[in-house]
Coordinates of C-alpha atoms and ligand atoms in Angstrom, one line a residue:
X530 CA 336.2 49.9 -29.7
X531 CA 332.9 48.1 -29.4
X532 CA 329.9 51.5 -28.9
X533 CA 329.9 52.4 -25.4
X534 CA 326.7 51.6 -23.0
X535 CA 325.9 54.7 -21.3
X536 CA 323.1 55.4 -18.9
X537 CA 322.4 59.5 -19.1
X538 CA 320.2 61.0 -15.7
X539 CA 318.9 64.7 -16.2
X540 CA 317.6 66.9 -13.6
X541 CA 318.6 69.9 -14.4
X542 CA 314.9 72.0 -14.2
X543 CA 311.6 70.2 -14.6
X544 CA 312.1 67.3 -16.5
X545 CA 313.2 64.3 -15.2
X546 CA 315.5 62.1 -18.4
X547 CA 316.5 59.1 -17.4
X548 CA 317.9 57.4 -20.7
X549 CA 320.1 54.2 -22.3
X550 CA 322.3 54.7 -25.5
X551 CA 324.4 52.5 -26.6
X552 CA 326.7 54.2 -29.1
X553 CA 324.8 56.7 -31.5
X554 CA 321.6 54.7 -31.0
X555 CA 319.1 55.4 -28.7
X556 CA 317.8 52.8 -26.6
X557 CA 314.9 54.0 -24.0
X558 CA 314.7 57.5 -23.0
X559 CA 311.7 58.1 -19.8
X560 CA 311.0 61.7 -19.3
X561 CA 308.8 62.8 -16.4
X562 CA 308.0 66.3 -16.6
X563 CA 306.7 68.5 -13.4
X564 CA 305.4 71.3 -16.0
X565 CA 301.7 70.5 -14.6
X566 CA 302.9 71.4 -11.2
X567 CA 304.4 75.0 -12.3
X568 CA 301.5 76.3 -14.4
X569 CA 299.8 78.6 -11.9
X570 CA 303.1 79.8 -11.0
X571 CA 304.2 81.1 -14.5
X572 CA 307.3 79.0 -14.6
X573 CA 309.4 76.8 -12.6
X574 CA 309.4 76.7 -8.8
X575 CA 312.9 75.1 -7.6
X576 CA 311.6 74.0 -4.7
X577 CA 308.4 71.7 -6.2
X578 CA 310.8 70.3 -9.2
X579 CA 313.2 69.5 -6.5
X580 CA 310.8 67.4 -4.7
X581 CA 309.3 66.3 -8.6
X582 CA 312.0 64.9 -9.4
X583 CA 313.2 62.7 -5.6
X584 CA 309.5 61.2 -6.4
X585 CA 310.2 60.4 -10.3
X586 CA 313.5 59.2 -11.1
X587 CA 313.9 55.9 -9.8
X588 CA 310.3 55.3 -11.6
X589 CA 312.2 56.4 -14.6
X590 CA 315.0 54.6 -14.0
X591 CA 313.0 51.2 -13.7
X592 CA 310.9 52.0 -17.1
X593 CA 314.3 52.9 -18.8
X594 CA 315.9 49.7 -18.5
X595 CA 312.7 47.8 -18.9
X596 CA 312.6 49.4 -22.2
X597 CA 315.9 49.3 -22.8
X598 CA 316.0 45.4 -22.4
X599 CA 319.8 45.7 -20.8
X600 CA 320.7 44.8 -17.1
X601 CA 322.5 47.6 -15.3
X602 CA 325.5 45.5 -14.7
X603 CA 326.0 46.1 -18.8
X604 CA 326.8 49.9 -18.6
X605 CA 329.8 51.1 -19.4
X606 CA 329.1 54.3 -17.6
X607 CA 326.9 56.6 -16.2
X608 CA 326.7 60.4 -17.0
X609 CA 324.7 63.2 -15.2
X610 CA 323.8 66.4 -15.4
X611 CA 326.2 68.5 -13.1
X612 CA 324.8 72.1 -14.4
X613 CA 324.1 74.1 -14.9
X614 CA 321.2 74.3 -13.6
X615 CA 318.7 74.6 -10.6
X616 CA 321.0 73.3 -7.4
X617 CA 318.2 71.1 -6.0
X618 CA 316.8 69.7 -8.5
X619 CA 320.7 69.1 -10.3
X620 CA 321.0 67.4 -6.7
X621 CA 318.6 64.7 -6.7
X622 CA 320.0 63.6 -10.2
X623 CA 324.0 63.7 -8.9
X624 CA 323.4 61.9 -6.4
X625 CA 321.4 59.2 -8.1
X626 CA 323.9 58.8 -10.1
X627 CA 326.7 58.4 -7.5
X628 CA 324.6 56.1 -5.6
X629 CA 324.0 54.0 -8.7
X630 CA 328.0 54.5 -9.5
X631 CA 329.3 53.0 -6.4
X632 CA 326.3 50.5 -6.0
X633 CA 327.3 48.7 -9.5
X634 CA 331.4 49.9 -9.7
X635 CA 331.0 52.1 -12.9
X636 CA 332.4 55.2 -13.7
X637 CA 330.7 58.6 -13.3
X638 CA 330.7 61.4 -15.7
X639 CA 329.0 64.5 -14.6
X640 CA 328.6 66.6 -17.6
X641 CA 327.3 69.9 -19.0
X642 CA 323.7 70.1 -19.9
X643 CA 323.8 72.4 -22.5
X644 CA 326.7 70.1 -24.5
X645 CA 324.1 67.3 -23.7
X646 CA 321.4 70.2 -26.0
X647 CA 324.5 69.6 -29.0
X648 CA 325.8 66.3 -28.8
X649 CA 321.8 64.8 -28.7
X650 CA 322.0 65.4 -32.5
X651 CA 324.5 63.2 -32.7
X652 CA 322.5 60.1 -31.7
X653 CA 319.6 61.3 -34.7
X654 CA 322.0 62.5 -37.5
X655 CA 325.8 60.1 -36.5
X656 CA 328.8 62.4 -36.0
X657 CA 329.1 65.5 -35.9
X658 CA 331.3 67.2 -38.6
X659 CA 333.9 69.4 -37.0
X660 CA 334.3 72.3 -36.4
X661 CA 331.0 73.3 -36.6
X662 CA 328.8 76.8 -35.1
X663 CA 325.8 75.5 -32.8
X664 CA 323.7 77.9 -31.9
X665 CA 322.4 76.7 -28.5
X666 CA 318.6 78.3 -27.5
X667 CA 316.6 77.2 -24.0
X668 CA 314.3 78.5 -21.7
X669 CA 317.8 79.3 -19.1
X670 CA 320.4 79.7 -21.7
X671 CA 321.2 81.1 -25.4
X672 CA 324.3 81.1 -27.0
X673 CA 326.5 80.3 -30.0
X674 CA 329.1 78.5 -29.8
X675 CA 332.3 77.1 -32.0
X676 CA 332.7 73.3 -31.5
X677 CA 335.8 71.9 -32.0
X678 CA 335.5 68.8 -30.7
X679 CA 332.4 67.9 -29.0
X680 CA 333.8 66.0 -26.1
X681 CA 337.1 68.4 -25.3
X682 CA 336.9 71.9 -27.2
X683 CA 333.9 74.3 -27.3
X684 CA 334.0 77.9 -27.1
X685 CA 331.3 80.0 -26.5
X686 CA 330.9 82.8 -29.1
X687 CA 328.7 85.0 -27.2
X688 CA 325.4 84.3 -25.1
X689 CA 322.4 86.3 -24.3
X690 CA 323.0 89.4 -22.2
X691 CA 319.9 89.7 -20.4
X692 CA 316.6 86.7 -20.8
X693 CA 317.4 83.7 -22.6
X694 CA 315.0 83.1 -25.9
X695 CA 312.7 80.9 -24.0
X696 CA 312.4 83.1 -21.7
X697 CA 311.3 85.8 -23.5
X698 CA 308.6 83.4 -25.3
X699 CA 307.5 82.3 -21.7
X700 CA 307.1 85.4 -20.5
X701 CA 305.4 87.2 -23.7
X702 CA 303.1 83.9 -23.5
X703 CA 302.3 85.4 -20.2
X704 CA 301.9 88.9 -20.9
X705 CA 299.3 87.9 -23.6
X706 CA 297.6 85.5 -20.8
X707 CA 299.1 82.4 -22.6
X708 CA 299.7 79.3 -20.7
X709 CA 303.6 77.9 -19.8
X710 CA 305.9 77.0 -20.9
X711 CA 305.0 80.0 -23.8
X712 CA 307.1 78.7 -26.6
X713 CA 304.9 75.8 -27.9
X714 CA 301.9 78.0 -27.5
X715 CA 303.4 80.6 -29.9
X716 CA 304.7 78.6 -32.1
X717 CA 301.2 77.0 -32.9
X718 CA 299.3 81.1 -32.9
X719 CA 301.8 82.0 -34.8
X720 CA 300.9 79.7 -37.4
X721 CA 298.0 81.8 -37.9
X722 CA 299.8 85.3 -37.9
X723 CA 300.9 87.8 -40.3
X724 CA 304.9 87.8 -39.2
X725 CA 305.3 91.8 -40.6
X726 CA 302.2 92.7 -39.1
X727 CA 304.1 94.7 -36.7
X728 CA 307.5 95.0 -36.9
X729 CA 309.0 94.3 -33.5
X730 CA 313.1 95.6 -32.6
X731 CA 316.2 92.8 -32.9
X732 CA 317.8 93.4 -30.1
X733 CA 321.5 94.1 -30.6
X734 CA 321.5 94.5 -34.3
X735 CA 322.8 98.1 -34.5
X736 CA 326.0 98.7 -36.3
X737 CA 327.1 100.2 -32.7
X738 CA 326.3 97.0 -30.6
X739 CA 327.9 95.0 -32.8
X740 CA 331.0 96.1 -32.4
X741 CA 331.0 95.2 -28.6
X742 CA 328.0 92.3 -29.0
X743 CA 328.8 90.3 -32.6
X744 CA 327.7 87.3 -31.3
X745 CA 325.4 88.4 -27.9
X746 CA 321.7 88.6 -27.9
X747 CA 319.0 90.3 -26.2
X748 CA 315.8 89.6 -26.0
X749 CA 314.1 92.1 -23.5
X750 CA 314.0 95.1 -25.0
X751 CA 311.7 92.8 -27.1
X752 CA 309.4 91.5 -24.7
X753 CA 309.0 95.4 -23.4
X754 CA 308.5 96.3 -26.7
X755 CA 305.7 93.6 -27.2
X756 CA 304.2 94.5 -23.8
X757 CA 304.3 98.2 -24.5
X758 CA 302.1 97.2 -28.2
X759 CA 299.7 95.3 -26.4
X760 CA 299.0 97.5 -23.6
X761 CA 298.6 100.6 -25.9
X762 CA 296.2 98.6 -27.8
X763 CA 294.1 97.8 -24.7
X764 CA 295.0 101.8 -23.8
X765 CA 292.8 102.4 -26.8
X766 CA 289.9 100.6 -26.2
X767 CA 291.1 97.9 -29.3
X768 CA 291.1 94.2 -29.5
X769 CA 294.8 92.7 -29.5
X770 CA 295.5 90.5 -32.5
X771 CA 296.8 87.9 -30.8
X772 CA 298.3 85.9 -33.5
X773 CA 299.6 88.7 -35.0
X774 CA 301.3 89.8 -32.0
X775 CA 302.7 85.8 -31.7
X776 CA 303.9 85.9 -35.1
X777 CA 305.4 89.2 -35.8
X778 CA 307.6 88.6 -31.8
X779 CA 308.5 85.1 -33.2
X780 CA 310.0 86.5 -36.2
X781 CA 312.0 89.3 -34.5
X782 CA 313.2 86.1 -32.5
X783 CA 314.2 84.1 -35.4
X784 CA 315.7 87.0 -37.6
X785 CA 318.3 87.4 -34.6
X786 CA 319.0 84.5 -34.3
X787 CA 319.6 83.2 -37.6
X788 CA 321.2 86.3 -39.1
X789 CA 323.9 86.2 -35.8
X790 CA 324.6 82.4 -36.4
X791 CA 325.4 82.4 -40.5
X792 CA 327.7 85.4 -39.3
X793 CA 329.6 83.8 -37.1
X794 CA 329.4 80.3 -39.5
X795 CA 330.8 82.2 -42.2
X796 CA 333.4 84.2 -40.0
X797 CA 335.0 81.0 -38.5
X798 CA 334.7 78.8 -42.0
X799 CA 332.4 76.3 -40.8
X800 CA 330.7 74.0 -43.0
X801 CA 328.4 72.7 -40.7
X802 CA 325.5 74.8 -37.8
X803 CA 324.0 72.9 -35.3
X804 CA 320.8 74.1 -33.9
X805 CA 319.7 72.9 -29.9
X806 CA 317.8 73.3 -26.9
X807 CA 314.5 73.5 -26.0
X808 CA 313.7 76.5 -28.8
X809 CA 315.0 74.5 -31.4
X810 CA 311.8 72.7 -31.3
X811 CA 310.1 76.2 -32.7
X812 CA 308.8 75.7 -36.2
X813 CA 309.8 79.4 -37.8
X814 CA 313.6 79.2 -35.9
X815 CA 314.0 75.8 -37.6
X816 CA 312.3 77.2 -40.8
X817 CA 314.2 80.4 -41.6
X818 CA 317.8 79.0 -40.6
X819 CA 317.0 76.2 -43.0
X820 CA 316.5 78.6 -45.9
X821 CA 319.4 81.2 -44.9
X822 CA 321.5 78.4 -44.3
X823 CA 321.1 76.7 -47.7
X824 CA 321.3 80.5 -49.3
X825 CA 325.0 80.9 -47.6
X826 CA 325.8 76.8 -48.0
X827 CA 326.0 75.7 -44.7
X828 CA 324.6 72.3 -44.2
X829 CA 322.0 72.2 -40.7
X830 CA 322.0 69.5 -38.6
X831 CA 319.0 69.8 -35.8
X832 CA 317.8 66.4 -33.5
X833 CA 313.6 65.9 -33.8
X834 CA 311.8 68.2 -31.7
X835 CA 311.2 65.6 -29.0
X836 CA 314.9 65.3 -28.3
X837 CA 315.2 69.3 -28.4
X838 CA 313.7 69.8 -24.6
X839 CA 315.1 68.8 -21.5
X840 CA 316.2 65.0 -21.7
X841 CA 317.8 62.1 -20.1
X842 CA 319.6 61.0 -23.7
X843 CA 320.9 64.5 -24.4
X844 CA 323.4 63.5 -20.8
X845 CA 323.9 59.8 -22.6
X846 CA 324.9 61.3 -25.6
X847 CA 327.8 63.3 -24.1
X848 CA 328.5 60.4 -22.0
X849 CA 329.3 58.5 -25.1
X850 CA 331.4 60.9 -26.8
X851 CA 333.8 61.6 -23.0
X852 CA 334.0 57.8 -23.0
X853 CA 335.2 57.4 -26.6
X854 CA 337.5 60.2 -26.2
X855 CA 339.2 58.4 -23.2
X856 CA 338.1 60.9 -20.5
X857 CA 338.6 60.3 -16.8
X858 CA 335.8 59.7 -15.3
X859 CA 334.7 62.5 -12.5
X860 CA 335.4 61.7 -9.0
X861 CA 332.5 60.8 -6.4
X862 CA 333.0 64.1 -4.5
X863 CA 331.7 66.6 -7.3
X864 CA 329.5 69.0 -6.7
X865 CA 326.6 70.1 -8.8
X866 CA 327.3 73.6 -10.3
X867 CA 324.1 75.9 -11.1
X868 CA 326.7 78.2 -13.2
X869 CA 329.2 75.5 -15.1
X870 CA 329.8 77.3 -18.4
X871 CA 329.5 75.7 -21.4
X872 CA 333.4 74.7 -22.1
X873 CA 333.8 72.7 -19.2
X874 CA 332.4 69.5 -20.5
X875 CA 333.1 67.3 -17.5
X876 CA 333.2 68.5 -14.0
X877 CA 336.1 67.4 -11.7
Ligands
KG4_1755 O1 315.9 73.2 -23.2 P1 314.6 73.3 -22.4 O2 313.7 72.1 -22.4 O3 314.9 73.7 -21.0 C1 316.0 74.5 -20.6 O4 317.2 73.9 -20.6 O5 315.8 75.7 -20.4 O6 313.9 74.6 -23.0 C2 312.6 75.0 -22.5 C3 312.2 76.2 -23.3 C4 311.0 76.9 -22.7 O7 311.2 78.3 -22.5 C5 309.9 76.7 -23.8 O8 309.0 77.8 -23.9 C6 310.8 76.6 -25.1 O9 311.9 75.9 -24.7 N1 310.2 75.9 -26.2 C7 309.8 76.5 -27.3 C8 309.2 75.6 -28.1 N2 309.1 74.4 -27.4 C9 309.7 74.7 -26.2 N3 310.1 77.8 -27.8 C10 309.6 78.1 -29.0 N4 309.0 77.3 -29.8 C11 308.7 76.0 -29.4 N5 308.1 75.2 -30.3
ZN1756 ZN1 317.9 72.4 -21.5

């Protein structure tokens, strides 16, 4: 079978991806973000990326397939983000794609995001050797998960049980008077920390929450923790080391996260881990699972940090691998779902 043309749309928060693959190779990917708009608010108001994103995407569209150098007619299919998700901002990109699907007689594929955050790998580093553990970390979601096959078969492990791992960066940015989204921010501070400076808790660790919570994470008892350092410090009158503090939280971070995923790599026999979403971007997370990996053998496969946020090829990607799996198509009367959980690939 000749490598599918897919056209991926993403609205799922701030970003608006509007992106062409054809097969594993990527062809244009136009991502307009609305960060600029959510600053002062401290993270993402629905209602503005909503509105973001009506302005944006048929701007995005138009540059994509200008880029691209393909006429729409060409497309084998097109795939959007169906959640999860913010409803009305997963809204304007459904029914983009449902106008565009009846408009040129294609089939429609709306998928899960946070499969688009594993299979957008696939389009830097070619198939995906399965099964394989990807450990899946974003501002709304972290989990691990066992993928069996990309397109029909993942399981999630276990997921976070209270903020996500972006989260807890954004908000610890914020604490600190960082700007959003926190993660990059720390990343770069950090770079001029002492990680053991101060040795922050990893949430869910203890021999008695891992019975119940193996493979769950929690990251705020953390970010309490960090608050609770910094506001003692100002308590006493002393100046707060800010790259220490960056540092030393973004190594509790990593630690967890790591440590959890060569568990559950070596518990289920994997040979390969899979590391996604917008955290993956974070140089110590990337880093340390590198090095713990290679120590246990476990090859890592990660996309370049510009595919590891929010994207339009991330919903491409998946749209290639349902197509080559023979999937039905979804019908035009789906609804977007803020809550789809991560083993329902395609929503019907
Ligand atoms: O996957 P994504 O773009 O959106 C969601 O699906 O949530 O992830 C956004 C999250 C934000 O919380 C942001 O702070 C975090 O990813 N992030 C990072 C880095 N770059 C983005 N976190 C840590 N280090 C980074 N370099
Ligand atoms: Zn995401």
């Amino acid at each position: 079978m000749r490598d599918p043309l897919i056209l991926g749309i993403e609205s799922s928060c701030d970003e608006t991806g509007v992106a062409i693959v054809r097969g594993n190779e990527l062809l244009a990917s136009e991502v307009a973000s609305s960060v600029d708009l959510h600053v002062r608010f401290g993270g993402v108001v629905p209602e503005v990326a909503s509105r973001a994103h009506l302005q944006a995407i048929v701007p995005a569209l138009e540059r994509a397939v200008a880029t691209a150098d393909v006429q729409l007619e060409d497309l084998d299919a097109i795939a959007v983000t169906a959640g999860p998700g913010l409803m009305g901002a997963l809204v304007v990109g459904v029914a983009a794609a449902k106008a565009l699907a009846l408009r040129l007689d294609k089939p429609l594929y709306g998928v899960n995001h946070l499969v688009g955050h594993v299979a957008v790998d696939l389009l830097d580093h070619g198939p995906l050797p399965t099964p394989a553990v990807a450990l899946l970390v974003s501002g709304g979601h972290t989990s691990l998960l066992h993928v069996r096959d990309i397109a029909t078969d993942i399981v999630e492990l276990g997921s976070t049980i209270d903020d996500a791992a972006g989260e807890a960066y954004d908000k610890v940015a914020r604490l600190l008077g960082l700007s959003y989204p926190g993660g990059p921010v720390i990343d770069r501070l950090a770079a001029d920390g002492d990680p053991t400076a101060i040795r922050f808790p990893r949430g869910l660790t203890a021999r008695h929450d891992l019975e119940c919570h193996r493979y769950d994470f929690s990251f705020s008892g953390l970010k309490t923790a960090v608050a609770r350092w910094v506001e003692q410090r100002r308590l006493d009158g002393l100046d707060v080391p800010v790259a220490d503090v960056c540092a030393s939280f973004q190594e509790a971070v990593a630690d967890v996260l790591t440590a959890k995923t060569i568990d559950a790599a070596r518990e289920l026999g994997v040979e390969t881990i899979l590391l996604g979403g917008g955290v993956a971007a974070n140089s110590r997370l990337r880093g340390l699972l590198e090095q713990r990996a290679q120590a246990a053998g476990f090859a890592v496969r990660r996309p370049r940090p510009g595919l590891c946020t929010d994207n339009g090829a991330m919903i491409a990607a998946v749209g290639v691998e349902v197509v080559r799996a023979g999937l039905e198509p979804s019908p035009l009367d789906i609804s977007a779902q803020s809550g789809l959980p991560v083993s329902t690939v395609i929503v019907r």
